[in-house]
CSV table of C-alpha atoms and ligand atoms in Angstrom, one decimal:
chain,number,residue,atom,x,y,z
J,338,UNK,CA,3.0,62.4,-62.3
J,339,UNK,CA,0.1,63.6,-64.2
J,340,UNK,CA,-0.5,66.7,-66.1
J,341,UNK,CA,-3.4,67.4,-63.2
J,342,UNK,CA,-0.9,66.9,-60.2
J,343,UNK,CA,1.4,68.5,-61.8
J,344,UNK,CA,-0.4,72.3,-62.0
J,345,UNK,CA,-1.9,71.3,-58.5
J,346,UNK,CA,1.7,71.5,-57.3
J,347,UNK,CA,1.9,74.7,-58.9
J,348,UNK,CA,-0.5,76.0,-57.3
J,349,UNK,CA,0.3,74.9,-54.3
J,350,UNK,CA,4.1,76.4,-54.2
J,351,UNK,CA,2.2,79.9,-55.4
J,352,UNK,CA,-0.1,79.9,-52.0
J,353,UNK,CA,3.2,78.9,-50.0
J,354,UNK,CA,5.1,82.0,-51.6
J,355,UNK,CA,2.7,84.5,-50.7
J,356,UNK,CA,1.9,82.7,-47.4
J,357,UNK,CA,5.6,84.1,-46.8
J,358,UNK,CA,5.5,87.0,-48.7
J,359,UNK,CA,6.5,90.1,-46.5
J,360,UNK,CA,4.8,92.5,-48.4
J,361,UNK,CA,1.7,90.7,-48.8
J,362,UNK,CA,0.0,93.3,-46.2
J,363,UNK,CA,0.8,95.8,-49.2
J,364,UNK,CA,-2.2,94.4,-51.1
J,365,UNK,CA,-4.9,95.5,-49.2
J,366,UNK,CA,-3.8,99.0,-49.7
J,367,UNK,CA,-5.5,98.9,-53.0
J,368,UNK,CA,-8.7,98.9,-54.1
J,369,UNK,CA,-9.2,95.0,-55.5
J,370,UNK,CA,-12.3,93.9,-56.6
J,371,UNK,CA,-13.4,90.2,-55.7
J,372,UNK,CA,-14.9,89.6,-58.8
J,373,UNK,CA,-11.3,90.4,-60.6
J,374,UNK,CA,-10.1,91.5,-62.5
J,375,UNK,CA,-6.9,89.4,-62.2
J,376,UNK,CA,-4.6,92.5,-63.5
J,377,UNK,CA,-1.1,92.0,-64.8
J,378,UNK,CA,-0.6,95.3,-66.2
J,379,UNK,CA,0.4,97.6,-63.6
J,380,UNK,CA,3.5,98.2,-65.7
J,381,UNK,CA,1.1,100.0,-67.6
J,382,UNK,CA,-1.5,101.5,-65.4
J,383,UNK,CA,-1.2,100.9,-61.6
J,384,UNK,CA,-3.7,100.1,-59.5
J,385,UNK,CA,-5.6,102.6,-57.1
J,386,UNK,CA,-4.5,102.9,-53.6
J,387,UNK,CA,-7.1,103.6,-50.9
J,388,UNK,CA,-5.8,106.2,-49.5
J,389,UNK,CA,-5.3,108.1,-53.2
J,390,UNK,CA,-9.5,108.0,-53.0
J,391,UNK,CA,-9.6,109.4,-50.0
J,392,UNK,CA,-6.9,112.0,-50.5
J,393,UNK,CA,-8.1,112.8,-53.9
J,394,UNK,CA,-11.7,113.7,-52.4
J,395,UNK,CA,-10.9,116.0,-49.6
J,396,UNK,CA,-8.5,117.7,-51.7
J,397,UNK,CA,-11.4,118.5,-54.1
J,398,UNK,CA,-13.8,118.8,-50.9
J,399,UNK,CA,-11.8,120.8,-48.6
J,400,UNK,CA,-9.0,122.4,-50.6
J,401,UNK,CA,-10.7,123.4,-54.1
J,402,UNK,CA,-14.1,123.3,-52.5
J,403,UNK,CA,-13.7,125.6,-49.3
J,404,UNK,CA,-9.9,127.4,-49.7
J,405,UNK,CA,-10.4,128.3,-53.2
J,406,UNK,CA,-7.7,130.4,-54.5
J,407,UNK,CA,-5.9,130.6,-51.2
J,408,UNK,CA,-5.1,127.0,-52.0
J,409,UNK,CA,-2.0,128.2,-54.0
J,410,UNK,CA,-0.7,129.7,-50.4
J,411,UNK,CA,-1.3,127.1,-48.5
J,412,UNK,CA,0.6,124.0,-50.4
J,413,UNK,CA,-0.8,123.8,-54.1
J,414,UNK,CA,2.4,126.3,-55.2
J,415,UNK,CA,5.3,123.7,-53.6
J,416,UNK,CA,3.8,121.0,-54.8
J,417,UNK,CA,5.8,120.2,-57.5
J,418,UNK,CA,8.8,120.6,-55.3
J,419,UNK,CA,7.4,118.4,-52.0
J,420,UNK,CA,6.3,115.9,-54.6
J,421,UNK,CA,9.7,115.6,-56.5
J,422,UNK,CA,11.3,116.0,-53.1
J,423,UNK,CA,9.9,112.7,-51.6
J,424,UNK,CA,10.8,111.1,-55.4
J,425,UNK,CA,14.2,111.9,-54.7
J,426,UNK,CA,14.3,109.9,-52.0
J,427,UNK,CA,12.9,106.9,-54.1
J,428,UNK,CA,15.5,107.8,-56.9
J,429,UNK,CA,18.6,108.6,-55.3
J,430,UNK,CA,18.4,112.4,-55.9
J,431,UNK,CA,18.8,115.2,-53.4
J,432,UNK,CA,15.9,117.7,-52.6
J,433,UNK,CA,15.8,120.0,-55.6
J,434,UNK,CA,16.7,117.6,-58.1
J,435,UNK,CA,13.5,115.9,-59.2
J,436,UNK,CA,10.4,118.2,-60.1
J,437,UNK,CA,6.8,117.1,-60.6
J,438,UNK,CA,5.6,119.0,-64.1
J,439,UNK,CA,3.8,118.1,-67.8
J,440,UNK,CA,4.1,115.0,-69.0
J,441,UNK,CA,7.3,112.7,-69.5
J,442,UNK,CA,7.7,113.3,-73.4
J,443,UNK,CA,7.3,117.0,-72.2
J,444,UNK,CA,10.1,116.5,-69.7
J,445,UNK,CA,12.0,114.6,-72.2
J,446,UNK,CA,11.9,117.2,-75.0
J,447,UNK,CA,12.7,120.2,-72.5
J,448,UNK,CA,15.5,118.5,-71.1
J,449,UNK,CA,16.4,117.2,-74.7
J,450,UNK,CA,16.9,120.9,-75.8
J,451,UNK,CA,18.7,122.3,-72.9
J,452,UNK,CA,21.4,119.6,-73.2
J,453,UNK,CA,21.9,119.9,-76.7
J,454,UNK,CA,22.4,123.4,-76.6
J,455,UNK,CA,24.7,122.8,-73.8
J,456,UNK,CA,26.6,120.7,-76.2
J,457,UNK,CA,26.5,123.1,-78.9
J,458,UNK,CA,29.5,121.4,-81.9
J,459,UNK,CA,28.1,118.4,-81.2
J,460,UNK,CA,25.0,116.7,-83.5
J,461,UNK,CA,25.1,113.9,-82.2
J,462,UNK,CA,21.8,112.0,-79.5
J,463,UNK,CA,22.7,109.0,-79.5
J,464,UNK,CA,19.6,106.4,-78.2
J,465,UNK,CA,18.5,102.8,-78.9
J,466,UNK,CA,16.2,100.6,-80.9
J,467,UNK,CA,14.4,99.6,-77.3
J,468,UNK,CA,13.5,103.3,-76.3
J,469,UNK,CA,10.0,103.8,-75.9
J,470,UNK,CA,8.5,105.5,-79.3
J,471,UNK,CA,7.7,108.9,-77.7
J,472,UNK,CA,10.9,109.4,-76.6
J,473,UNK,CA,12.4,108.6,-79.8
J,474,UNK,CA,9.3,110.8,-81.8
J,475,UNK,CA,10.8,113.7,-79.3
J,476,UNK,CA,14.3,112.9,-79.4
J,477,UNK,CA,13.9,113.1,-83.2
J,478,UNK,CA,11.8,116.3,-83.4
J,479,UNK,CA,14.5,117.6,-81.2
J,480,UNK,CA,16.9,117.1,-84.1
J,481,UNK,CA,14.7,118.4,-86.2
J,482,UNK,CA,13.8,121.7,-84.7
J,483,UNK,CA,17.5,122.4,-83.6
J,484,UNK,CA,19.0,121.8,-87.2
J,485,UNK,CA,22.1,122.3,-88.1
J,486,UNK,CA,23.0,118.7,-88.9
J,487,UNK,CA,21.8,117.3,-85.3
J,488,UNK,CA,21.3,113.7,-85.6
J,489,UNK,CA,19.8,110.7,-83.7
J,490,UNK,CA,21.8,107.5,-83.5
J,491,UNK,CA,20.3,104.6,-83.3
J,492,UNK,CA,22.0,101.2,-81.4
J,493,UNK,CA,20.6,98.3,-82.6
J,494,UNK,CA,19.4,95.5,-80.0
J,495,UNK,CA,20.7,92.5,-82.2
J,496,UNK,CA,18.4,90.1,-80.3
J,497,UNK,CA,15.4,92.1,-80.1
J,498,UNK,CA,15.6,92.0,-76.5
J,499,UNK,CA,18.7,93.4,-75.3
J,500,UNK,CA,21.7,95.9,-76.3
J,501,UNK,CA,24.9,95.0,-75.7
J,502,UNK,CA,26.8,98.0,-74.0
J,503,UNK,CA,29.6,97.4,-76.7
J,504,UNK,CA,27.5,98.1,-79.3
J,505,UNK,CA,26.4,101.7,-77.5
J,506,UNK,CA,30.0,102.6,-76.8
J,507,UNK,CA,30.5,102.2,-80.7
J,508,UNK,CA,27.4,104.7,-81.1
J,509,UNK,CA,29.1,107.4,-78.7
J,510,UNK,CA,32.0,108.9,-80.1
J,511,UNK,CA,33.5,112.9,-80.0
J,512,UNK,CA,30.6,113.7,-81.6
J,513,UNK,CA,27.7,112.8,-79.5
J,514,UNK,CA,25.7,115.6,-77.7
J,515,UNK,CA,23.7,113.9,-75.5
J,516,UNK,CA,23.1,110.0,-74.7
J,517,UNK,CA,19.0,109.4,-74.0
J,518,UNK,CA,17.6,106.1,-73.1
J,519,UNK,CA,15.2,103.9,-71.5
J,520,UNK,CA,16.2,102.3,-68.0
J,521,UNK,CA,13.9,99.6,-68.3
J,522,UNK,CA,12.8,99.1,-72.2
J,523,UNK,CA,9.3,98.9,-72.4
J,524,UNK,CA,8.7,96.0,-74.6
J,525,UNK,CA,11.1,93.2,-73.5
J,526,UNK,CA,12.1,94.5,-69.8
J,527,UNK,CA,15.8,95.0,-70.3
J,528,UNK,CA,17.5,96.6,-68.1
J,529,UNK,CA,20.3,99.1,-69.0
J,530,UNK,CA,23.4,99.4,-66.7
J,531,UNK,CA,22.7,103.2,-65.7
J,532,UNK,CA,26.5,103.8,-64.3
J,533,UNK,CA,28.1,101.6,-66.9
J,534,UNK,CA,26.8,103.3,-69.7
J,535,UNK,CA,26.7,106.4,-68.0
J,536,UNK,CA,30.5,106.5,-67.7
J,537,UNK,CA,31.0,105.5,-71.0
J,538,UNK,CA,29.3,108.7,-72.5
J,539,UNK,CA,30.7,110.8,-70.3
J,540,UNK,CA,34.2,109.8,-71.0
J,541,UNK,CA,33.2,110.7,-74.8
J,542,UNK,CA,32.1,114.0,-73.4
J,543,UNK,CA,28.6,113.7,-73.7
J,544,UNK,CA,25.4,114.1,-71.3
J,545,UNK,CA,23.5,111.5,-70.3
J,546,UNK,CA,19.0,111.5,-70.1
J,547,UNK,CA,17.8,108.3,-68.6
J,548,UNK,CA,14.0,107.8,-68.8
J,549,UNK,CA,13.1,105.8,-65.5
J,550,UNK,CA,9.1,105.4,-66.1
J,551,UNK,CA,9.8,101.7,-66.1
J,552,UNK,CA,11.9,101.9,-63.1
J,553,UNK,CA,10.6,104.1,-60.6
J,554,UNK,CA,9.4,102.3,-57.5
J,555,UNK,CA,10.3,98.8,-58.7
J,556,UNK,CA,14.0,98.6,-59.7
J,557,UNK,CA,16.7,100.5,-57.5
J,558,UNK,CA,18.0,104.0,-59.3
J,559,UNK,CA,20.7,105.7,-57.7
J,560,UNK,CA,21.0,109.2,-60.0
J,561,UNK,CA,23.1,110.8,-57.7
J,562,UNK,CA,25.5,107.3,-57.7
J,563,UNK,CA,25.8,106.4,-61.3
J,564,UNK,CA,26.6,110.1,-62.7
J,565,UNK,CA,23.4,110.6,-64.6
J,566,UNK,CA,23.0,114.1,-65.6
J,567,UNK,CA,19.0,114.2,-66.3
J,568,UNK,CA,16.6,111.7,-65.9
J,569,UNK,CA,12.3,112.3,-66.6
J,570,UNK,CA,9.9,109.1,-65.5
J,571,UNK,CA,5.9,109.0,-65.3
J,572,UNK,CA,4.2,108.0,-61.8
J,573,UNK,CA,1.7,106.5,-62.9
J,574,UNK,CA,2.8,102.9,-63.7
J,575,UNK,CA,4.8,101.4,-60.6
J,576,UNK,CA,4.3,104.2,-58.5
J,577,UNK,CA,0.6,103.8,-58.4
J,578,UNK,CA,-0.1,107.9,-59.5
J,579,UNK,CA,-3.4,107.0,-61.6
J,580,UNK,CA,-4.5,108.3,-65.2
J,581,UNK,CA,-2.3,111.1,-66.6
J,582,UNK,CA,-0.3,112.0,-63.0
J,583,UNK,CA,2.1,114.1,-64.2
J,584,UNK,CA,5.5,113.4,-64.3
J,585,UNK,CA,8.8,114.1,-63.4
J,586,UNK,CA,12.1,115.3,-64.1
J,587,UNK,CA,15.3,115.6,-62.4
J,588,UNK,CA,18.6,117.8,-63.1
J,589,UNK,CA,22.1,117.5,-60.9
J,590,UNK,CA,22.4,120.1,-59.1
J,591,UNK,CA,25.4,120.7,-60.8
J,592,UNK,CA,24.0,121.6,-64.1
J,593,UNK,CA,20.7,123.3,-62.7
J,594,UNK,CA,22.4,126.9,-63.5
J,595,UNK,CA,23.8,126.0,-67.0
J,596,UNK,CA,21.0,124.5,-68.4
J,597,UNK,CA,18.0,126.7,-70.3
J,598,UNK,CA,14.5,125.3,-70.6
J,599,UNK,CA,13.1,126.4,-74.0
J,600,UNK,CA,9.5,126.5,-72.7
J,601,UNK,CA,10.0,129.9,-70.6
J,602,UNK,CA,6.5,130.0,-68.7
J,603,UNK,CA,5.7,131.4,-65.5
J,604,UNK,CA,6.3,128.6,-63.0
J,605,UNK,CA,9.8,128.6,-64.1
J,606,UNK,CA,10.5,132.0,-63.5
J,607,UNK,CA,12.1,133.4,-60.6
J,608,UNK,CA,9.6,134.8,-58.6
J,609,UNK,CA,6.2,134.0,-60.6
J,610,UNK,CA,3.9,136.0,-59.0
J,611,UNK,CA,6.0,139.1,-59.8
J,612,UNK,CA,4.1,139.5,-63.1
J,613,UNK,CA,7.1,141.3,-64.4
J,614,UNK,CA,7.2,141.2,-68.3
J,615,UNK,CA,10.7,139.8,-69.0
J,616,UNK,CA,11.6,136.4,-68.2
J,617,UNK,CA,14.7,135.6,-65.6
J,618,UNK,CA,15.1,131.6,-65.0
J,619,UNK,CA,14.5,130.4,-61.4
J,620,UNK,CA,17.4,129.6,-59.5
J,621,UNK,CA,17.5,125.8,-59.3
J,622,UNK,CA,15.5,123.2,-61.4
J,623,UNK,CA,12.6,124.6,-60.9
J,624,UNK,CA,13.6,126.7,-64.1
J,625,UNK,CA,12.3,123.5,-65.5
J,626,UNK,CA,8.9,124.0,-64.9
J,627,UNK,CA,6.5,125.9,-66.9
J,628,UNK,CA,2.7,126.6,-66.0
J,629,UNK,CA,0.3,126.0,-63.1
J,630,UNK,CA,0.9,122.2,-61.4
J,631,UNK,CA,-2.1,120.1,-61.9
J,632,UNK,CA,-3.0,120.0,-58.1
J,633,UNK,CA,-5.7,117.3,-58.1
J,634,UNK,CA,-3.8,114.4,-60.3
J,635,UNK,CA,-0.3,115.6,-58.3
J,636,UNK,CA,-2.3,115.1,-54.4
J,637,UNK,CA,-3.5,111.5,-56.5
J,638,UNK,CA,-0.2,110.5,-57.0
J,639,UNK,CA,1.5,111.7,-53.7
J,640,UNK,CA,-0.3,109.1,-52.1
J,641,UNK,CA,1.0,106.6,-54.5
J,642,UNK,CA,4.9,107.6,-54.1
J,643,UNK,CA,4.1,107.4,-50.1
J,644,UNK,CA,3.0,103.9,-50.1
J,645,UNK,CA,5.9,102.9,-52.3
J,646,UNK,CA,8.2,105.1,-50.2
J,647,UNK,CA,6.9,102.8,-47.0
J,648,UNK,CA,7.5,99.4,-48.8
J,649,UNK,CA,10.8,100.4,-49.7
J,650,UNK,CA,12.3,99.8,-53.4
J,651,UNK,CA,15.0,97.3,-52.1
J,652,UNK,CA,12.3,94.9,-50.8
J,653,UNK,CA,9.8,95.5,-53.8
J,654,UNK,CA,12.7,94.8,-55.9
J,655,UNK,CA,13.7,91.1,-54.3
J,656,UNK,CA,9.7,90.4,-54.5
J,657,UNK,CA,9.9,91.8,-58.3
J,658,UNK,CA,12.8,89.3,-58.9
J,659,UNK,CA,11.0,86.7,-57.0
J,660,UNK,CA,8.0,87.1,-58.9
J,661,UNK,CA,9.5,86.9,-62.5
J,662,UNK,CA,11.6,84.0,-61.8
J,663,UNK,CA,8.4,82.0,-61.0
J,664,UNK,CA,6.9,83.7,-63.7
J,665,UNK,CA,9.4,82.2,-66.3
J,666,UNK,CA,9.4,78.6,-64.5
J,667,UNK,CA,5.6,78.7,-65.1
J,668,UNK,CA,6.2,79.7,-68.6
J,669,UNK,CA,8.5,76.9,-69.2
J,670,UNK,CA,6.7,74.4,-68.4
J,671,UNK,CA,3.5,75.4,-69.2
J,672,UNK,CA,3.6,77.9,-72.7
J,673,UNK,CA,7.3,77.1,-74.0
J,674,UNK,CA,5.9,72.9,-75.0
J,675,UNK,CA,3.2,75.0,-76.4
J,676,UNK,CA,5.6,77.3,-78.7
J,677,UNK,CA,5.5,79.9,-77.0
J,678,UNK,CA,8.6,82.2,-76.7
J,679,UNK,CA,10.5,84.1,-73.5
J,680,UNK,CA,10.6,87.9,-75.1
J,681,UNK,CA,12.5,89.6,-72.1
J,682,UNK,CA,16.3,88.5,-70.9
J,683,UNK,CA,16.6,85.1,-69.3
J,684,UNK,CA,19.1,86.5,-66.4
J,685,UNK,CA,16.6,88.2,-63.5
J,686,UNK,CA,19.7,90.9,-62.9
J,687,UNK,CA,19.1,92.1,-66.4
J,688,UNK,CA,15.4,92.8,-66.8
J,689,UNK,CA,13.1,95.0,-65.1
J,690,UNK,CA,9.4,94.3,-63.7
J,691,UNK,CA,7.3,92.8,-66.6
J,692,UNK,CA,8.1,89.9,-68.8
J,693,UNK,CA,7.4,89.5,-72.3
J,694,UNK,CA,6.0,86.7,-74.6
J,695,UNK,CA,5.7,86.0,-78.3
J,696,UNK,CA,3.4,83.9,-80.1
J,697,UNK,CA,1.8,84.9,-83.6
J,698,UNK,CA,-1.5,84.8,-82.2
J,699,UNK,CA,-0.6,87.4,-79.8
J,700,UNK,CA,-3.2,90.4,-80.0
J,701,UNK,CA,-6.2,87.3,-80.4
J,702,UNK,CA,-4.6,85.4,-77.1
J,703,UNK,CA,-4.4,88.8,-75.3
J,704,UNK,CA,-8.1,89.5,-76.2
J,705,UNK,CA,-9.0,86.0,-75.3
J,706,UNK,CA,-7.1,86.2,-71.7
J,707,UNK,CA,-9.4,89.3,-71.2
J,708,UNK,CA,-12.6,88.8,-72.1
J,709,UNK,CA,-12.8,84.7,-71.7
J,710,UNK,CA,-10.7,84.7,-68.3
J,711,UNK,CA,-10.9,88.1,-67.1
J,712,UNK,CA,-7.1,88.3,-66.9
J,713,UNK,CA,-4.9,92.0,-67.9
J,714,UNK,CA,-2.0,92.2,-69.3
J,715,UNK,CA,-1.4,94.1,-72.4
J,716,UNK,CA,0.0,93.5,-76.3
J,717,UNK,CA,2.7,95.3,-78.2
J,718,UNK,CA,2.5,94.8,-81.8
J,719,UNK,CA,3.8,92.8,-83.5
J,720,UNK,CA,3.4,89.8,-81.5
J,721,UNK,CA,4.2,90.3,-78.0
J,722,UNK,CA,1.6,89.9,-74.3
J,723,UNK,CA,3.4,91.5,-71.4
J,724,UNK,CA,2.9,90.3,-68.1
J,725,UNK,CA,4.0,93.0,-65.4
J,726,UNK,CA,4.1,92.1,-61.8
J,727,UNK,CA,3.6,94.7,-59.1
J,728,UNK,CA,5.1,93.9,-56.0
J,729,UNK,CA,2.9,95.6,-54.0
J,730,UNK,CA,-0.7,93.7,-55.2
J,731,UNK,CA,1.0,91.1,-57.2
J,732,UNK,CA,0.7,87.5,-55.7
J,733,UNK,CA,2.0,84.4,-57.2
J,734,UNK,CA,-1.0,82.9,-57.1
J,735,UNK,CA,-2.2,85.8,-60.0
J,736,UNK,CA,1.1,84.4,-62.1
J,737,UNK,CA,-0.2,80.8,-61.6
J,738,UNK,CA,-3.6,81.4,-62.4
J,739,UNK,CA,-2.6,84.2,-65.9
J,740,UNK,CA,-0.4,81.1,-67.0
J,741,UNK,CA,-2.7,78.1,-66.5
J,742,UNK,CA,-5.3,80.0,-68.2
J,743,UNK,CA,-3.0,81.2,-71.5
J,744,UNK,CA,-2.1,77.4,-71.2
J,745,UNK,CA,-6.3,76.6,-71.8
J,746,UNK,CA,-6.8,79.7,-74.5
J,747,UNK,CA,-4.2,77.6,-76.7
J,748,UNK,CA,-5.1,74.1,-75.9
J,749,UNK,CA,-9.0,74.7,-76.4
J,750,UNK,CA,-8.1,77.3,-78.9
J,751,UNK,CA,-9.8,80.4,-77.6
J,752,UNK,CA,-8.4,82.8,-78.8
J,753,UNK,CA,-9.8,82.0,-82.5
J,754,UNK,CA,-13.1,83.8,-81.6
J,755,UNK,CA,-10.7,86.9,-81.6
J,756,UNK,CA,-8.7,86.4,-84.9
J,757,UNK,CA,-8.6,90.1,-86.1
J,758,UNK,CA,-9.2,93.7,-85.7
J,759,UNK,CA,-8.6,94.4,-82.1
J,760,UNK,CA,-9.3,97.9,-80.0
J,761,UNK,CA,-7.7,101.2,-80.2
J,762,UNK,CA,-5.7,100.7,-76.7
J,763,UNK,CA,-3.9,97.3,-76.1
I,1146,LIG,C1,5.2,105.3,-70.0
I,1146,LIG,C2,6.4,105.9,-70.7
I,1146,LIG,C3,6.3,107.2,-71.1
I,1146,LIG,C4,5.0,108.0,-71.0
I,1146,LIG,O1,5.1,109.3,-71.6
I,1146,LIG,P1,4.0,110.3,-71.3
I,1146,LIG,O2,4.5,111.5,-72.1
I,1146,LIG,O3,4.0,110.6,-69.8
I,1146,LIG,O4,2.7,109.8,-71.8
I,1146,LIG,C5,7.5,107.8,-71.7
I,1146,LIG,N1,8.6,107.1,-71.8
I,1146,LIG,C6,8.7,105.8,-71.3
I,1146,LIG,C7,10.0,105.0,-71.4
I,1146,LIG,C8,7.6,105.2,-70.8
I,1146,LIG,O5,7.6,103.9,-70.4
């Protein structure tokens, strides 16, 4: 076989895969340009969906444009609830769990606070070296702020890649407050066992945060299931939301009347349109929220959570798994000769929807891939490209063609034209 056969065989299986795929039909819900780009970084940014242009217009149009302030009557106000409603059925929560408000480090650090001070004796948040650096800047400020000897624990990922559960249980101990972490980590793809180490904190006597803005839409959660106390996510990377949606954040039921937000604004008052001067917490999690729900970006990313809601996670997930076990058979034959390294776990079961690879030329090969081939993904320093696959736009043939063409930037040495400084956002 020559090399030449050999790719055209590659190619070949890719058009078969998505000649079967079932949710091929998904695609054409977005807005994809001919032209390209071919774009791999929807674990970053998704795409747009049609109908979140069309949405997004009348709501300016027709809402903003013609109802004006009667708007808040007539849906704008529930928002936040009907949103985080129809997330809950994505994330195994029940309605009034999840809430749409602020941003996910904002969710993270109110959350944070509340179950700290829930916890109050223990100093202990215990996290890992794979947690996405907002969450640990919060997580730390949390400390911070709070005082009196609070603490953030940090389990080590001994590979890089992946943390072994063993070496969290050691972490958690009698004196841990409250266990936060990242469902999916954002730089390799590993994926934690929520209910696994969600029991194991919880024997210890602790709370438990997951972040899920890696997750959401792409890998099954089950809140409810696995125990979790809290869990925050953004909506804009799987679940298609668009620049700055907002975010989310969910509470168990449970807990919704013992925890406190420390950000005590208006929308999580009971009764905010009473304009009484003392502040009395709203019933359910909706004490969570603070000011007025960013109506345009939240109607954006409805549309978003719908479309994901129709595909279903369970069948974006088997494409998800699909796609990245192609994605590392390409890789091995076509980038590992070429010393290339797998940064994300080998086993599919463990790993979320993006995969990672290393090279020392990383931020010049990522650079090249863009503006020589017109291919997206995105680096993380120091020397890592990330490749996500979205299951709903996604084909195979994209994986083929992103791999065949970081096979040509190193043979014809490319990416030396971009040996140095790169931009501001990788
Ligand atoms: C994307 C992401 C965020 C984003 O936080 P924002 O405050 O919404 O910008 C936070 N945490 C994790 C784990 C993420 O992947």
């Amino acid at each position: 076989m020559t090399p030449t056969e050999g790719l055209d065989g590659l190619r070949a299986e890719a058009r078969a895969r998505d000649g079967e795929d079932p949710l091929a039909r998904y695609r054409a819900e977005f807005v994809v340009a001919d032209a390209g780009p071919l774009y791999l970084d929807g674990n970053s940014l998704g795409r747009l969906p049609k109908r979140a242009e069309a949405i997004a217009a009348r709501t300016v149009r027709d809402e903003w444009g013609s109802r004006l302030v009667r708007g808040w009557n007539e849906g704008w106000v529930d928002a936040p609830r009907r949103v985080g409603d129809k997330l809950g059925r994505l994330l195994g929560a029940g309605p009034g769990e999840i809430l749409v408000s602020d941003s996910t480090s904002v969710n993270l650090f109110k959350l944070a606070v509340a179950a700290l001070k829930a916890r109050e004796g223990r100093t202990a948040i215990v996290t890992d070296d794979l947690n996405f650096p907002s969450d640990l800047y919060v997580l730390g400020g949390v400390a911070r702020l709070l005082g009196g000897g609070r603490r953030v624990v940090v389990a080590k990922a001994r590979d890089g890649i992946s943390v072994d559960p063993a070496d969290l249980a050691e972490a958690i101990g009698p004196d841990t407050a409250l266990v936060s972490l990242s469902h999916v980590a954002y730089k390799s793809g590993f994926l934690h066992d929520v209910k696994a180490v969600t029991e194991i904190a919880h024997a210890a006597g602790a709370l438990v945060l997951w972040d899920v803005s890696h997750s959401a839409g792409v890998v099954p959660v089950d809140l409810e299931a696995s125990g979790a106390d809290l869990a925050v996510g953004c909506t804009y990377k799987y679940l298609n939301g668009g620049p700055g949606a907002p975010a989310f954040l969910y509470v168990r039921r449970a807990l919704q009347s013992a925890l406190e937000n420390p950000i005590t604004g208006w929308f999580g008052r009971e009764a905010p349109f009473s304009f009484a001067p003392e502040f009395a917490p709203a019933a359910g999690a909706e004490r969570f929220l603070v000011g007025t729900p960013p109506v345009l970006s939240l109607a954006a990313a409805e549309a978003g959570i719908d479309l994901t809601l129709e595909a279903g996670v369970e069948a974006s997930r088997e494409k998800s798994v699909a796609l990245g076990k192609f994605l590392e058979g390409l890789w091995e034959k076509l980038l590992e000769p070429r010393g290339v390294t797998l940064r994300s776990p080998r086993e599919a079961a463990r790993r979320g929807s993006h995969l990672s690879f290393g090279h020392p030329e990383g931020l010049a090969i990522d650079r090249a891939l863009i503006e020589e081939l017109n291919v997206i993904p995105d680096f993380r320093p120091p020397d890592v490209i990330r490749f996500g696959f979205a299951p709903l736009y996604t084909r195979f043939e994209d994986l083929y063609e992103a791999m065949d063409g970081f096979r040509r930037i190193l043979d014809e040495e490319l990416w030396r034209r971009y040996a140095g400084a790169g931009p501001a956002v990788t």
